[in-house]
Amino acid sequence: MPKKSSASSTRKRRRTTMPDTTGPARKPQATVRMYRRGLGDCFLVQFTKDDGGLFSVLIDCGLIGVAAGPKAKMQEVVADIDKACHNRIDVVIMTHEHWDHASGFSSQQAQAAFDAITIGEVWYAWTEHPENKLGNRLRAERAAKIKAAKRAARAMLQQNDNPLALARGRGVANLLQFYGVDDLNAADEKVGKGLEAFWYLRGRRDVKTQYRHPDKDPVALAGVGGVRAFFLGPPEDEGLIKRGERKSDDIYAFAGDLAADESLEAAFERMGDPASRKGGPDCPFDTALCRWPEDRKEPAGALLKRLMADTWDARDEGWRRIENDWTVAAETLALNLDNHTNNTCLVVAFELSPGGKVLLFAADAQVGNWISWKDTRWTVREAQGDTRKVTGPDLLQRTVFYKVGHHGSHNATLRAQGLEQMTNDELIAFVPVFKAEAEKNRWFGMPFEPLVKRLNQKTSNRVVYSDENVPKPAIEGLREGANGLYYEYTFER
């Protein structure tokens, strides 16, 4: 458990102008605001309360590590959130620990601004509960893999005569930015800046912490009659959480086999100082199999290059060839680390009664998380005392707003068990993506064109991107904030 923050004792209290509730009753509404200052998720959802006031929910607040001027951008965003919420956020939802979803809460960006905002509750997924055994094990594994991937990336980036290793090293380093790792040479810390941002609100004494689970009852929003929050994921199934992308998966196209050999984690952990006989950049294997400089006649780098060369005398050296490049395995380890974290995303569906419309926020959930939704089911009691059954597929069928998963990636929206079930004619989709920033990290399929094409078909071209370079679609009711700070759309209940 992180040390509790003293923010509540020093927070600035400001008099604010509260909404006027003395006039005619407002028609119940739900407004979704997508901030658009770079590649990252930051959504403000506001519901009309029964007394005419607002119930404000903030879902994530972050930017990718390559974003230019992130501090100023996040402070601009949080200042607008503060103004829109009248200095009070009722609920903050932290979907998962990735930097592009949590960076705004870091001390490097806008934590001081959040210190001055009253926050009622913070919601995390059940996987983050400090007393959940599976969650604790998953977090420990994640920390070990981050450490291993750092060492692997550092090793690959030292292979100056191997362009492929250098390219893969940069790829692993880019993926590590999701965890707030921007200095591969920094000492391994128990809690890095990514987790510091993610756990910030749990450390505030004036904020109530809740852990949400798909097996529990949906949550009613205080003072907002007819609105419930259903939690579709993450599944309490280690196999689904660790489910990577497969060729048979229910996605719009396949972009590569990501099956992992996670045993390599132990090998990468051994990378260190060759002089200490604990392994080195040329030796991503068990030290019992090593031959040290004083034991051989040629440098390790030359030996590795020779063994991986395409030409050799098969009669006496063929048996020595390394069939599987360890740099590929390192890249796979990092990809699966990313996938597994995404599968622990807290997925929230807000149901708006009496019409039953659903606003779906899938965070970065990937295949394993989506698959589990077909088995989710609840029994809810209506105000008049009647009960009804609700299931995951039922919520998808009534979805009118879809926050597209993982910036429009190929493996973050299922087909038959996902988008194809969203059959409501009012469906609109928001995609938090900046293509140029994605490509800066070598993510060239973000957003994924086959998925984009199907989204446009399903929504009748009502797909909205945060990217400043994508023209705003002509959608009735879509509003743009000053200086393009956000897009906003309102749903009547």
PDB file of C-alpha atoms in Angstrom, residues 142-245:
ATOM      1  CA  ARG A 142       4.248  -7.498 -14.165  1.00  0.00           C
ATOM      2  CA  ALA A 143       6.939  -5.766 -12.131  1.00  0.00           C
ATOM      3  CA  ALA A 144       9.406  -8.589 -12.852  1.00  0.00           C
ATOM      4  CA  LYS A 145       8.628  -8.472 -16.578  1.00  0.00           C
ATOM      5  CA  ILE A 146       9.062  -4.714 -16.715  1.00  0.00           C
ATOM      6  CA  LYS A 147      12.452  -5.120 -15.083  1.00  0.00           C
ATOM      7  CA  ALA A 148      13.381  -7.918 -17.490  1.00  0.00           C
ATOM      8  CA  ALA A 149      12.204  -5.968 -20.539  1.00  0.00           C
ATOM      9  CA  LYS A 150      14.250  -2.951 -19.428  1.00  0.00           C
ATOM     10  CA  ARG A 151      17.384  -5.081 -19.279  1.00  0.00           C
ATOM     11  CA  ALA A 152      16.616  -6.703 -22.611  1.00  0.00           C
ATOM     12  CA  ALA A 153      16.061  -3.315 -24.291  1.00  0.00           C
ATOM     13  CA  ARG A 154      19.277  -1.989 -22.765  1.00  0.00           C
ATOM     14  CA  ALA A 155      21.131  -5.031 -24.075  1.00  0.00           C
ATOM     15  CA  MET A 156      19.712  -4.759 -27.589  1.00  0.00           C
ATOM     16  CA  LEU A 157      20.527  -1.067 -27.812  1.00  0.00           C
ATOM     17  CA  GLN A 158      24.165  -1.912 -27.110  1.00  0.00           C
ATOM     18  CA  GLN A 159      24.351  -4.072 -30.264  1.00  0.00           C
ATOM     19  CA  ASN A 160      25.699  -1.259 -32.424  1.00  0.00           C
ATOM     20  CA  ASP A 161      26.636  -3.605 -35.266  1.00  0.00           C
ATOM     21  CA  ASN A 162      23.203  -5.242 -35.380  1.00  0.00           C
ATOM     22  CA  PRO A 163      20.534  -2.937 -36.943  1.00  0.00           C
ATOM     23  CA  LEU A 164      17.779  -5.474 -36.308  1.00  0.00           C
ATOM     24  CA  ALA A 165      18.607  -5.701 -32.606  1.00  0.00           C
ATOM     25  CA  LEU A 166      18.719  -1.909 -32.389  1.00  0.00           C
ATOM     26  CA  ALA A 167      15.302  -1.612 -34.040  1.00  0.00           C
ATOM     27  CA  ARG A 168      13.793  -4.187 -31.723  1.00  0.00           C
ATOM     28  CA  GLY A 169      15.426  -2.547 -28.742  1.00  0.00           C
ATOM     29  CA  ARG A 170      13.763   0.734 -29.657  1.00  0.00           C
ATOM     30  CA  GLY A 171      10.453  -1.110 -30.017  1.00  0.00           C
ATOM     31  CA  VAL A 172      10.716  -2.605 -26.528  1.00  0.00           C
ATOM     32  CA  ALA A 173      11.740   0.777 -25.118  1.00  0.00           C
ATOM     33  CA  ASN A 174       8.662   2.348 -26.731  1.00  0.00           C
ATOM     34  CA  LEU A 175       6.380  -0.243 -25.140  1.00  0.00           C
ATOM     35  CA  LEU A 176       7.987   0.403 -21.764  1.00  0.00           C
ATOM     36  CA  GLN A 177       6.873   4.026 -22.017  1.00  0.00           C
ATOM     37  CA  PHE A 178       3.386   2.729 -21.215  1.00  0.00           C
ATOM     38  CA  TYR A 179       4.737   2.046 -17.704  1.00  0.00           C
ATOM     39  CA  GLY A 180       6.389   5.421 -17.346  1.00  0.00           C
ATOM     40  CA  VAL A 181       9.839   3.974 -18.128  1.00  0.00           C
ATOM     41  CA  ASP A 182      11.702   6.601 -20.125  1.00  0.00           C
ATOM     42  CA  ASP A 183      15.222   5.976 -18.806  1.00  0.00           C
ATOM     43  CA  LEU A 184      16.472   2.436 -19.365  1.00  0.00           C
ATOM     44  CA  ASN A 185      19.563   3.117 -17.270  1.00  0.00           C
ATOM     45  CA  ALA A 186      17.668   4.291 -14.193  1.00  0.00           C
ATOM     46  CA  ALA A 187      17.736   2.032 -11.160  1.00  0.00           C
ATOM     47  CA  ASP A 188      14.875  -0.452 -10.937  1.00  0.00           C
ATOM     48  CA  GLU A 189      12.353   0.967  -8.500  1.00  0.00           C
ATOM     49  CA  LYS A 190       9.586  -0.810  -6.654  1.00  0.00           C
ATOM     50  CA  VAL A 191       7.183   1.962  -7.662  1.00  0.00           C
ATOM     51  CA  GLY A 192       8.090   4.003 -10.723  1.00  0.00           C
ATOM     52  CA  LYS A 193       6.463   7.179 -11.973  1.00  0.00           C
ATOM     53  CA  GLY A 194       3.763   5.185 -13.783  1.00  0.00           C
ATOM     54  CA  LEU A 195       2.546   3.532 -10.597  1.00  0.00           C
ATOM     55  CA  GLU A 196       3.019   6.740  -8.650  1.00  0.00           C
ATOM     56  CA  ALA A 197       0.443   8.359 -10.944  1.00  0.00           C
ATOM     57  CA  PHE A 198      -1.849   5.329 -10.968  1.00  0.00           C
ATOM     58  CA  TRP A 199      -1.994   5.082  -7.158  1.00  0.00           C
ATOM     59  CA  TYR A 200      -2.109   8.816  -6.446  1.00  0.00           C
ATOM     60  CA  LEU A 201      -5.816   8.891  -5.577  1.00  0.00           C
ATOM     61  CA  ARG A 202      -5.631   5.753  -3.466  1.00  0.00           C
ATOM     62  CA  GLY A 203      -3.084   7.627  -1.390  1.00  0.00           C
ATOM     63  CA  ARG A 204      -5.374  10.604  -0.731  1.00  0.00           C
ATOM     64  CA  ARG A 205      -7.116  10.308   2.630  1.00  0.00           C
ATOM     65  CA  ASP A 206     -10.069  12.391   1.473  1.00  0.00           C
ATOM     66  CA  VAL A 207     -10.875  10.042  -1.444  1.00  0.00           C
ATOM     67  CA  LYS A 208     -12.810   6.809  -0.939  1.00  0.00           C
ATOM     68  CA  THR A 209     -11.257   3.842  -2.779  1.00  0.00           C
ATOM     69  CA  GLN A 210     -13.481   1.204  -4.398  1.00  0.00           C
ATOM     70  CA  TYR A 211     -12.466  -1.965  -6.270  1.00  0.00           C
ATOM     71  CA  ARG A 212     -14.964  -3.051  -8.914  1.00  0.00           C
ATOM     72  CA  HIS A 213     -15.756  -6.558 -10.108  1.00  0.00           C
ATOM     73  CA  PRO A 214     -18.005  -7.978 -12.883  1.00  0.00           C
ATOM     74  CA  ASP A 215     -19.441 -10.534 -10.453  1.00  0.00           C
ATOM     75  CA  LYS A 216     -20.842  -7.827  -8.182  1.00  0.00           C
ATOM     76  CA  ASP A 217     -24.071  -5.851  -8.531  1.00  0.00           C
ATOM     77  CA  PRO A 218     -24.058  -2.744 -10.722  1.00  0.00           C
ATOM     78  CA  VAL A 219     -23.523   0.543  -8.918  1.00  0.00           C
ATOM     79  CA  ALA A 220     -26.121   3.321  -8.825  1.00  0.00           C
ATOM     80  CA  LEU A 221     -24.808   6.880  -9.035  1.00  0.00           C
ATOM     81  CA  ALA A 222     -25.793   8.924  -5.973  1.00  0.00           C
ATOM     82  CA  GLY A 223     -28.507  11.442  -6.755  1.00  0.00           C
ATOM     83  CA  VAL A 224     -28.837  10.285 -10.367  1.00  0.00           C
ATOM     84  CA  GLY A 225     -32.005   8.259 -10.700  1.00  0.00           C
ATOM     85  CA  GLY A 226     -31.992   5.666 -13.448  1.00  0.00           C
ATOM     86  CA  VAL A 227     -28.244   5.430 -14.091  1.00  0.00           C
ATOM     87  CA  ARG A 228     -26.262   2.297 -13.225  1.00  0.00           C
ATOM     88  CA  ALA A 229     -22.625   1.392 -13.806  1.00  0.00           C
ATOM     89  CA  PHE A 230     -22.060  -2.219 -14.887  1.00  0.00           C
ATOM     90  CA  PHE A 231     -18.539  -3.649 -14.797  1.00  0.00           C
ATOM     91  CA  LEU A 232     -17.843  -6.044 -17.672  1.00  0.00           C
ATOM     92  CA  GLY A 233     -14.173  -6.723 -16.975  1.00  0.00           C
ATOM     93  CA  PRO A 234     -11.559  -7.696 -16.096  1.00  0.00           C
ATOM     94  CA  PRO A 235     -12.441 -11.386 -15.798  1.00  0.00           C
ATOM     95  CA  GLU A 236     -11.425 -13.307 -12.709  1.00  0.00           C
ATOM     96  CA  ASP A 237      -9.688 -15.847 -14.902  1.00  0.00           C
ATOM     97  CA  GLU A 238      -5.905 -15.857 -15.199  1.00  0.00           C
ATOM     98  CA  GLY A 239      -6.065 -17.637 -18.523  1.00  0.00           C
ATOM     99  CA  LEU A 240      -8.249 -14.934 -20.069  1.00  0.00           C
ATOM    100  CA  ILE A 241      -6.178 -12.139 -18.547  1.00  0.00           C
ATOM    101  CA  LYS A 242      -3.082 -13.673 -20.138  1.00  0.00           C
ATOM    102  CA  ARG A 243      -4.851 -14.452 -23.380  1.00  0.00           C
ATOM    103  CA  GLY A 244      -2.830 -13.048 -26.242  1.00  0.00           C
ATOM    104  CA  GLU A 245      -3.829 -12.578 -29.823  1.00  0.00           C
TER     105      GLU A 245
END
